[in-house]
């Protein structure tokens, strides 16, 4: 996997965020708790299941879950009464999924995972802002999650709207213009029509992944082998998630 590194870090602000989040966990003990996992941590969802604790094992679990989903063999794991009661005492998700807000692409279903398995962060077009970055950093730095997946998808309405707005120069109403400004670098103006939008969807995933991988705290985890940041794309027509890059 190739990761392009660029500097977007704000170390002081990130450190402050970690202090604030750590304080929140302490004040709300029992509501939100977590700690780095060790390999083969048992999962409350059923006998024989283990919590992935490395980037590679977490990615394999997501790939296996998506295979179940697209072949209509979903298990809908980790939804039992026992799991619900166990999760009152803390959470240990094994992957962060940054996905789009599109109602057709809920990560827990697409990857056939259940309660406590994924830390999902969703914004239109997977666009990053401080709240999104802070949420992802919380999952990695405070909960010890070893994998971040940036999940784009076929026929993304947010990217399509950004492409159209960038083309005709007419600003979108309200805060939606922020989406256009963030997605604009992914637009290849040498293309036209559906090909332009489709290429922008894929390019946008790559740009978001690169920005996350360049965050100083995340980059240090990647260098140590404790974290992977991967891009992926969900195809609505086949329900397959394919890895990008």
PDB file of C-alpha atoms in Angstrom:
ATOM      1  CA  UNK A   1       0.000   0.000   0.000  1.00  0.00           C
ATOM      2  CA  UNK A   2       1.349   3.416  -0.941  1.00  0.00           C
ATOM      3  CA  UNK A   3       0.631   6.380   1.317  1.00  0.00           C
ATOM      4  CA  UNK A   4       1.371   9.933   0.264  1.00  0.00           C
ATOM      5  CA  UNK A   5       2.379  12.071   3.224  1.00  0.00           C
ATOM      6  CA  UNK A   6       1.632  15.761   3.504  1.00  0.00           C
ATOM      7  CA  UNK A   7       1.683  18.041   6.512  1.00  0.00           C
ATOM      8  CA  UNK A   8      -1.709  18.929   7.934  1.00  0.00           C
ATOM      9  CA  UNK A   9      -0.953  18.354  11.626  1.00  0.00           C
ATOM     10  CA  UNK A  10      -1.661  20.727  14.491  1.00  0.00           C
ATOM     11  CA  UNK A  11       0.251  19.011  17.333  1.00  0.00           C
ATOM     12  CA  UNK A  12      -0.826  21.455  20.066  1.00  0.00           C
ATOM     13  CA  UNK A  13      -4.502  21.180  19.220  1.00  0.00           C
ATOM     14  CA  UNK A  14      -4.290  17.377  18.920  1.00  0.00           C
ATOM     15  CA  UNK A  15      -2.617  17.071  22.332  1.00  0.00           C
ATOM     16  CA  UNK A  16      -5.293  19.277  23.856  1.00  0.00           C
ATOM     17  CA  UNK A  17      -7.967  17.116  22.246  1.00  0.00           C
ATOM     18  CA  UNK A  18      -6.464  14.005  23.794  1.00  0.00           C
ATOM     19  CA  UNK A  19      -6.466  15.597  27.256  1.00  0.00           C
ATOM     20  CA  UNK A  20     -10.099  16.645  26.893  1.00  0.00           C
ATOM     21  CA  UNK A  21     -11.211  13.232  25.617  1.00  0.00           C
ATOM     22  CA  UNK A  22      -9.305  11.406  28.349  1.00  0.00           C
ATOM     23  CA  UNK A  23     -11.004  13.584  30.948  1.00  0.00           C
ATOM     24  CA  UNK A  24     -14.383  12.826  29.403  1.00  0.00           C
ATOM     25  CA  UNK A  25     -13.743   9.093  29.681  1.00  0.00           C
ATOM     26  CA  UNK A  26     -12.774   9.456  33.323  1.00  0.00           C
ATOM     27  CA  UNK A  27     -15.901  11.447  34.146  1.00  0.00           C
ATOM     28  CA  UNK A  28     -18.192   9.083  32.277  1.00  0.00           C
ATOM     29  CA  UNK A  29     -16.731   5.773  33.417  1.00  0.00           C
ATOM     30  CA  UNK A  30     -18.939   2.914  32.351  1.00  0.00           C
ATOM     31  CA  UNK A  31     -20.471   4.833  29.464  1.00  0.00           C
ATOM     32  CA  UNK A  32     -17.404   5.077  27.235  1.00  0.00           C
ATOM     33  CA  UNK A  33     -14.332   3.080  28.096  1.00  0.00           C
ATOM     34  CA  UNK A  34     -11.622   1.281  26.231  1.00  0.00           C
ATOM     35  CA  UNK A  35      -8.008   0.215  26.175  1.00  0.00           C
ATOM     36  CA  UNK A  36      -5.639  -1.253  23.625  1.00  0.00           C
ATOM     37  CA  UNK A  37      -6.353  -4.921  22.965  1.00  0.00           C
ATOM     38  CA  UNK A  38      -3.944  -7.794  22.939  1.00  0.00           C
ATOM     39  CA  UNK A  39      -4.033 -10.419  20.182  1.00  0.00           C
ATOM     40  CA  UNK A  40      -6.874 -12.928  20.376  1.00  0.00           C
ATOM     41  CA  UNK A  41      -8.992 -10.959  22.820  1.00  0.00           C
ATOM     42  CA  UNK A  42     -12.240 -12.929  23.295  1.00  0.00           C
ATOM     43  CA  UNK A  43     -15.348 -11.352  21.827  1.00  0.00           C
ATOM     44  CA  UNK A  44     -18.562 -11.404  23.802  1.00  0.00           C
ATOM     45  CA  UNK A  45     -20.584 -12.196  20.692  1.00  0.00           C
ATOM     46  CA  UNK A  46     -20.059 -15.916  20.633  1.00  0.00           C
ATOM     47  CA  UNK A  47     -17.731 -18.848  21.198  1.00  0.00           C
ATOM     48  CA  UNK A  48     -14.606 -18.915  19.086  1.00  0.00           C
ATOM     49  CA  UNK A  49     -14.750 -15.264  18.022  1.00  0.00           C
ATOM     50  CA  UNK A  50     -11.712 -13.145  18.786  1.00  0.00           C
ATOM     51  CA  UNK A  51     -11.255  -9.428  18.573  1.00  0.00           C
ATOM     52  CA  UNK A  52      -8.782  -8.489  15.779  1.00  0.00           C
ATOM     53  CA  UNK A  53      -5.855  -6.698  17.365  1.00  0.00           C
ATOM     54  CA  UNK A  54      -3.561  -5.996  14.388  1.00  0.00           C
ATOM     55  CA  UNK A  55      -4.114  -4.026  11.180  1.00  0.00           C
ATOM     56  CA  UNK A  56      -3.943  -7.191   9.064  1.00  0.00           C
ATOM     57  CA  UNK A  57      -6.363  -9.221  11.190  1.00  0.00           C
ATOM     58  CA  UNK A  58      -8.807  -6.309  11.394  1.00  0.00           C
ATOM     59  CA  UNK A  59      -8.756  -5.940   7.620  1.00  0.00           C
ATOM     60  CA  UNK A  60      -9.323  -9.670   7.158  1.00  0.00           C
ATOM     61  CA  UNK A  61     -12.341  -9.545   9.462  1.00  0.00           C
ATOM     62  CA  UNK A  62     -13.877  -6.721   7.442  1.00  0.00           C
ATOM     63  CA  UNK A  63     -13.204  -8.518   4.164  1.00  0.00           C
ATOM     64  CA  UNK A  64     -14.784 -11.705   5.510  1.00  0.00           C
ATOM     65  CA  UNK A  65     -17.801  -9.798   6.774  1.00  0.00           C
ATOM     66  CA  UNK A  66     -18.307  -8.068   3.441  1.00  0.00           C
ATOM     67  CA  UNK A  67     -18.144 -11.439   1.697  1.00  0.00           C
ATOM     68  CA  UNK A  68     -20.996 -12.635   3.912  1.00  0.00           C
ATOM     69  CA  UNK A  69     -22.970  -9.474   3.172  1.00  0.00           C
ATOM     70  CA  UNK A  70     -22.680  -9.567  -0.583  1.00  0.00           C
ATOM     71  CA  UNK A  71     -23.531 -13.282  -0.761  1.00  0.00           C
ATOM     72  CA  UNK A  72     -26.575 -12.897   1.508  1.00  0.00           C
ATOM     73  CA  UNK A  73     -25.048 -14.933   4.340  1.00  0.00           C
ATOM     74  CA  UNK A  74     -25.125 -12.208   6.973  1.00  0.00           C
ATOM     75  CA  UNK A  75     -24.716 -13.267  10.591  1.00  0.00           C
ATOM     76  CA  UNK A  76     -25.554  -9.937  12.250  1.00  0.00           C
ATOM     77  CA  UNK A  77     -23.097 -10.777  15.051  1.00  0.00           C
ATOM     78  CA  UNK A  78     -22.771  -9.202  18.494  1.00  0.00           C
ATOM     79  CA  UNK A  79     -26.397  -8.216  18.994  1.00  0.00           C
ATOM     80  CA  UNK A  80     -27.380 -10.661  21.743  1.00  0.00           C
ATOM     81  CA  UNK A  81     -28.600  -9.737  25.216  1.00  0.00           C
ATOM     82  CA  UNK A  82     -25.268 -10.898  26.643  1.00  0.00           C
ATOM     83  CA  UNK A  83     -23.306  -8.622  24.325  1.00  0.00           C
ATOM     84  CA  UNK A  84     -25.519  -5.642  25.119  1.00  0.00           C
ATOM     85  CA  UNK A  85     -24.997  -6.155  28.833  1.00  0.00           C
ATOM     86  CA  UNK A  86     -21.248  -6.642  28.435  1.00  0.00           C
ATOM     87  CA  UNK A  87     -20.888  -3.420  26.455  1.00  0.00           C
ATOM     88  CA  UNK A  88     -22.279  -1.391  29.351  1.00  0.00           C
ATOM     89  CA  UNK A  89     -18.876  -1.799  30.972  1.00  0.00           C
ATOM     90  CA  UNK A  90     -16.776  -0.635  27.997  1.00  0.00           C
ATOM     91  CA  UNK A  91     -16.099  -0.855  24.295  1.00  0.00           C
ATOM     92  CA  UNK A  92     -13.245  -2.337  22.278  1.00  0.00           C
ATOM     93  CA  UNK A  93     -13.978  -1.738  18.572  1.00  0.00           C
ATOM     94  CA  UNK A  94     -11.359  -3.114  16.201  1.00  0.00           C
ATOM     95  CA  UNK A  95     -11.704  -0.679  13.252  1.00  0.00           C
ATOM     96  CA  UNK A  96     -12.585   2.923  12.544  1.00  0.00           C
ATOM     97  CA  UNK A  97     -14.664   3.329   9.410  1.00  0.00           C
ATOM     98  CA  UNK A  98     -14.922   6.835   7.984  1.00  0.00           C
ATOM     99  CA  UNK A  99     -17.824   6.633   5.575  1.00  0.00           C
ATOM    100  CA  UNK A 100     -20.317   8.803   3.758  1.00  0.00           C
ATOM    101  CA  UNK A 101     -23.682   9.721   5.257  1.00  0.00           C
ATOM    102  CA  UNK A 102     -25.459   7.927   2.394  1.00  0.00           C
ATOM    103  CA  UNK A 103     -28.279   5.796   3.816  1.00  0.00           C
ATOM    104  CA  UNK A 104     -27.416   2.937   1.457  1.00  0.00           C
ATOM    105  CA  UNK A 105     -23.970   2.368   2.956  1.00  0.00           C
ATOM    106  CA  UNK A 106     -24.181   1.676   6.714  1.00  0.00           C
ATOM    107  CA  UNK A 107     -20.757   0.251   7.676  1.00  0.00           C
ATOM    108  CA  UNK A 108     -22.065  -2.240  10.242  1.00  0.00           C
ATOM    109  CA  UNK A 109     -24.232  -3.875   7.587  1.00  0.00           C
ATOM    110  CA  UNK A 110     -21.766  -3.617   4.693  1.00  0.00           C
ATOM    111  CA  UNK A 111     -19.123  -5.380   6.810  1.00  0.00           C
ATOM    112  CA  UNK A 112     -21.612  -7.585   8.713  1.00  0.00           C
ATOM    113  CA  UNK A 113     -20.487  -6.430  12.145  1.00  0.00           C
ATOM    114  CA  UNK A 114     -22.426  -5.740  15.316  1.00  0.00           C
ATOM    115  CA  UNK A 115     -22.503  -3.729  18.509  1.00  0.00           C
ATOM    116  CA  UNK A 116     -19.092  -2.713  19.795  1.00  0.00           C
ATOM    117  CA  UNK A 117     -17.245  -3.877  16.672  1.00  0.00           C
ATOM    118  CA  UNK A 118     -16.784  -0.669  14.645  1.00  0.00           C
ATOM    119  CA  UNK A 119     -16.235   2.960  15.509  1.00  0.00           C
ATOM    120  CA  UNK A 120     -18.112   4.611  12.656  1.00  0.00           C
ATOM    121  CA  UNK A 121     -17.606   8.234  11.683  1.00  0.00           C
ATOM    122  CA  UNK A 122     -19.737   9.552   8.829  1.00  0.00           C
ATOM    123  CA  UNK A 123     -19.707  12.784   6.861  1.00  0.00           C
ATOM    124  CA  UNK A 124     -20.947  13.619   3.372  1.00  0.00           C
ATOM    125  CA  UNK A 125     -18.266  12.534   0.925  1.00  0.00           C
ATOM    126  CA  UNK A 126     -16.016  11.402   3.816  1.00  0.00           C
ATOM    127  CA  UNK A 127     -15.045  15.065   4.184  1.00  0.00           C
ATOM    128  CA  UNK A 128     -12.649  15.855   7.020  1.00  0.00           C
ATOM    129  CA  UNK A 129     -13.078  18.623   9.550  1.00  0.00           C
ATOM    130  CA  UNK A 130     -11.874  19.049  13.125  1.00  0.00           C
ATOM    131  CA  UNK A 131     -14.763  17.036  14.594  1.00  0.00           C
ATOM    132  CA  UNK A 132     -14.143  14.145  12.199  1.00  0.00           C
ATOM    133  CA  UNK A 133     -10.387  14.212  12.797  1.00  0.00           C
ATOM    134  CA  UNK A 134     -10.904  14.332  16.556  1.00  0.00           C
ATOM    135  CA  UNK A 135     -13.326  11.423  16.463  1.00  0.00           C
ATOM    136  CA  UNK A 136     -10.901   9.272  14.471  1.00  0.00           C
ATOM    137  CA  UNK A 137      -7.984  10.251  16.735  1.00  0.00           C
ATOM    138  CA  UNK A 138     -10.060   9.254  19.748  1.00  0.00           C
ATOM    139  CA  UNK A 139     -10.589   5.780  18.329  1.00  0.00           C
ATOM    140  CA  UNK A 140      -6.913   5.234  17.575  1.00  0.00           C
ATOM    141  CA  UNK A 141      -5.214   7.017  20.466  1.00  0.00           C
ATOM    142  CA  UNK A 142      -7.641   6.283  23.284  1.00  0.00           C
ATOM    143  CA  UNK A 143      -9.230   2.973  22.264  1.00  0.00           C
ATOM    144  CA  UNK A 144      -6.164   1.486  20.573  1.00  0.00           C
ATOM    145  CA  UNK A 145      -7.909   0.698  17.276  1.00  0.00           C
ATOM    146  CA  UNK A 146      -5.416  -0.705  14.719  1.00  0.00           C
ATOM    147  CA  UNK A 147      -7.224   0.044  11.453  1.00  0.00           C
ATOM    148  CA  UNK A 148      -8.835   3.051   9.754  1.00  0.00           C
ATOM    149  CA  UNK A 149     -10.868   2.489   6.605  1.00  0.00           C
ATOM    150  CA  UNK A 150     -11.880   5.442   4.442  1.00  0.00           C
ATOM    151  CA  UNK A 151     -14.968   4.091   2.689  1.00  0.00           C
ATOM    152  CA  UNK A 152     -16.251   5.816  -0.437  1.00  0.00           C
ATOM    153  CA  UNK A 153     -19.033   4.431  -2.567  1.00  0.00           C
ATOM    154  CA  UNK A 154     -20.469   4.227  -6.062  1.00  0.00           C
ATOM    155  CA  UNK A 155     -22.945   6.974  -7.021  1.00  0.00           C
ATOM    156  CA  UNK A 156     -21.960   9.273  -4.162  1.00  0.00           C
ATOM    157  CA  UNK A 157     -24.428  12.163  -4.214  1.00  0.00           C
ATOM    158  CA  UNK A 158     -22.145  14.443  -2.207  1.00  0.00           C
ATOM    159  CA  UNK A 159     -19.298  14.073  -4.688  1.00  0.00           C
ATOM    160  CA  UNK A 160     -21.687  14.468  -7.634  1.00  0.00           C
ATOM    161  CA  UNK A 161     -23.075  17.687  -6.150  1.00  0.00           C
ATOM    162  CA  UNK A 162     -19.560  18.986  -5.574  1.00  0.00           C
ATOM    163  CA  UNK A 163     -18.575  18.198  -9.156  1.00  0.00           C
ATOM    164  CA  UNK A 164     -21.618  20.017 -10.539  1.00  0.00           C
ATOM    165  CA  UNK A 165     -21.116  23.024  -8.281  1.00  0.00           C
ATOM    166  CA  UNK A 166     -17.433  23.255  -9.142  1.00  0.00           C
ATOM    167  CA  UNK A 167     -18.316  23.075 -12.824  1.00  0.00           C
ATOM    168  CA  UNK A 168     -20.933  25.820 -12.985  1.00  0.00           C
ATOM    169  CA  UNK A 169     -19.421  27.996 -10.260  1.00  0.00           C
ATOM    170  CA  UNK A 170     -22.720  28.405  -8.432  1.00  0.00           C
ATOM    171  CA  UNK A 171     -22.211  28.067  -4.657  1.00  0.00           C
ATOM    172  CA  UNK A 172     -24.314  25.568  -2.771  1.00  0.00           C
ATOM    173  CA  UNK A 173     -26.554  26.874   0.020  1.00  0.00           C
ATOM    174  CA  UNK A 174     -25.530  26.986   3.655  1.00  0.00           C
ATOM    175  CA  UNK A 175     -22.733  24.815   4.900  1.00  0.00           C
ATOM    176  CA  UNK A 176     -22.843  22.537   1.856  1.00  0.00           C
ATOM    177  CA  UNK A 177     -20.336  24.783   0.102  1.00  0.00           C
ATOM    178  CA  UNK A 178     -17.752  23.498   2.569  1.00  0.00           C
ATOM    179  CA  UNK A 179     -18.185  20.046   1.029  1.00  0.00           C
ATOM    180  CA  UNK A 180     -17.544  21.435  -2.451  1.00  0.00           C
ATOM    181  CA  UNK A 181     -14.376  23.175  -1.322  1.00  0.00           C
ATOM    182  CA  UNK A 182     -13.034  20.013   0.329  1.00  0.00           C
ATOM    183  CA  UNK A 183     -13.874  17.641  -2.546  1.00  0.00           C
ATOM    184  CA  UNK A 184     -12.735  20.014  -5.335  1.00  0.00           C
ATOM    185  CA  UNK A 185      -9.076  18.781  -5.364  1.00  0.00           C
ATOM    186  CA  UNK A 186     -10.327  15.292  -6.338  1.00  0.00           C
ATOM    187  CA  UNK A 187     -11.958  16.532  -9.564  1.00  0.00           C
ATOM    188  CA  UNK A 188     -10.203  15.659 -12.810  1.00  0.00           C
ATOM    189  CA  UNK A 189     -11.383  18.293 -15.286  1.00  0.00           C
ATOM    190  CA  UNK A 190     -10.084  16.310 -18.246  1.00  0.00           C
ATOM    191  CA  UNK A 191     -13.024  13.907 -17.804  1.00  0.00           C
ATOM    192  CA  UNK A 192     -16.695  14.446 -18.534  1.00  0.00           C
ATOM    193  CA  UNK A 193     -20.085  13.206 -17.411  1.00  0.00           C
ATOM    194  CA  UNK A 194     -20.432  10.035 -15.347  1.00  0.00           C
ATOM    195  CA  UNK A 195     -16.735   9.227 -15.749  1.00  0.00           C
ATOM    196  CA  UNK A 196     -15.827  12.542 -14.103  1.00  0.00           C
ATOM    197  CA  UNK A 197     -17.990  11.847 -11.065  1.00  0.00           C
ATOM    198  CA  UNK A 198     -16.881   8.227 -10.734  1.00  0.00           C
ATOM    199  CA  UNK A 199     -13.201   9.162 -10.909  1.00  0.00           C
ATOM    200  CA  UNK A 200     -13.717  11.932  -8.349  1.00  0.00           C
ATOM    201  CA  UNK A 201     -15.273   9.454  -5.915  1.00  0.00           C
ATOM    202  CA  UNK A 202     -12.189   7.251  -6.057  1.00  0.00           C
ATOM    203  CA  UNK A 203      -9.714  10.146  -6.005  1.00  0.00           C
ATOM    204  CA  UNK A 204     -11.458  11.704  -3.020  1.00  0.00           C
ATOM    205  CA  UNK A 205     -10.959   8.530  -0.984  1.00  0.00           C
ATOM    206  CA  UNK A 206      -7.247   8.612  -1.790  1.00  0.00           C
ATOM    207  CA  UNK A 207      -6.874  12.239  -0.769  1.00  0.00           C
ATOM    208  CA  UNK A 208      -8.702  11.725   2.531  1.00  0.00           C
ATOM    209  CA  UNK A 209      -6.633   8.637   3.290  1.00  0.00           C
ATOM    210  CA  UNK A 210      -3.410  10.544   2.609  1.00  0.00           C
ATOM    211  CA  UNK A 211      -4.438  13.393   4.898  1.00  0.00           C
ATOM    212  CA  UNK A 212      -5.216  10.995   7.726  1.00  0.00           C
ATOM    213  CA  UNK A 213      -1.956   9.107   7.265  1.00  0.00           C
ATOM    214  CA  UNK A 214      -0.080  12.413   7.487  1.00  0.00           C
ATOM    215  CA  UNK A 215      -1.509  13.352  10.881  1.00  0.00           C
ATOM    216  CA  UNK A 216       1.576  13.195  13.165  1.00  0.00           C
ATOM    217  CA  UNK A 217       0.120  10.926  15.861  1.00  0.00           C
ATOM    218  CA  UNK A 218      -1.373   8.558  13.301  1.00  0.00           C
ATOM    219  CA  UNK A 219       1.801   8.558  11.199  1.00  0.00           C
ATOM    220  CA  UNK A 220       3.796   7.485  14.256  1.00  0.00           C
ATOM    221  CA  UNK A 221       1.427   4.553  14.795  1.00  0.00           C
ATOM    222  CA  UNK A 222       1.729   3.575  11.135  1.00  0.00           C
ATOM    223  CA  UNK A 223       5.529   3.681  11.291  1.00  0.00           C
ATOM    224  CA  UNK A 224       5.480   1.422  14.338  1.00  0.00           C
ATOM    225  CA  UNK A 225       3.254  -1.097  12.572  1.00  0.00           C
ATOM    226  CA  UNK A 226       0.403  -0.568  15.023  1.00  0.00           C
ATOM    227  CA  UNK A 227      -1.976   1.120  12.571  1.00  0.00           C
ATOM    228  CA  UNK A 228      -2.973   0.967   8.924  1.00  0.00           C
ATOM    229  CA  UNK A 229      -5.021   3.546   7.037  1.00  0.00           C
ATOM    230  CA  UNK A 230      -6.601   2.111   3.905  1.00  0.00           C
ATOM    231  CA  UNK A 231      -8.969   3.402   1.255  1.00  0.00           C
ATOM    232  CA  UNK A 232     -11.892   1.368  -0.005  1.00  0.00           C
ATOM    233  CA  UNK A 233     -14.926   1.750  -2.216  1.00  0.00           C
ATOM    234  CA  UNK A 234     -18.354   0.123  -1.922  1.00  0.00           C
ATOM    235  CA  UNK A 235     -20.096  -0.786  -5.150  1.00  0.00           C
ATOM    236  CA  UNK A 236     -23.870  -0.510  -4.824  1.00  0.00           C
ATOM    237  CA  UNK A 237     -24.428  -2.799  -7.804  1.00  0.00           C
ATOM    238  CA  UNK A 238     -22.472  -5.748  -6.375  1.00  0.00           C
ATOM    239  CA  UNK A 239     -22.338  -4.887  -2.624  1.00  0.00           C
ATOM    240  CA  UNK A 240     -18.600  -5.549  -2.797  1.00  0.00           C
ATOM    241  CA  UNK A 241     -16.057  -3.443  -0.937  1.00  0.00           C
ATOM    242  CA  UNK A 242     -12.850  -3.228  -2.915  1.00  0.00           C
ATOM    243  CA  UNK A 243      -9.642  -1.861  -1.553  1.00  0.00           C
ATOM    244  CA  UNK A 244      -8.149   1.133  -3.334  1.00  0.00           C
ATOM    245  CA  UNK A 245      -4.439   1.777  -3.805  1.00  0.00           C
TER     246      UNK A 245
END
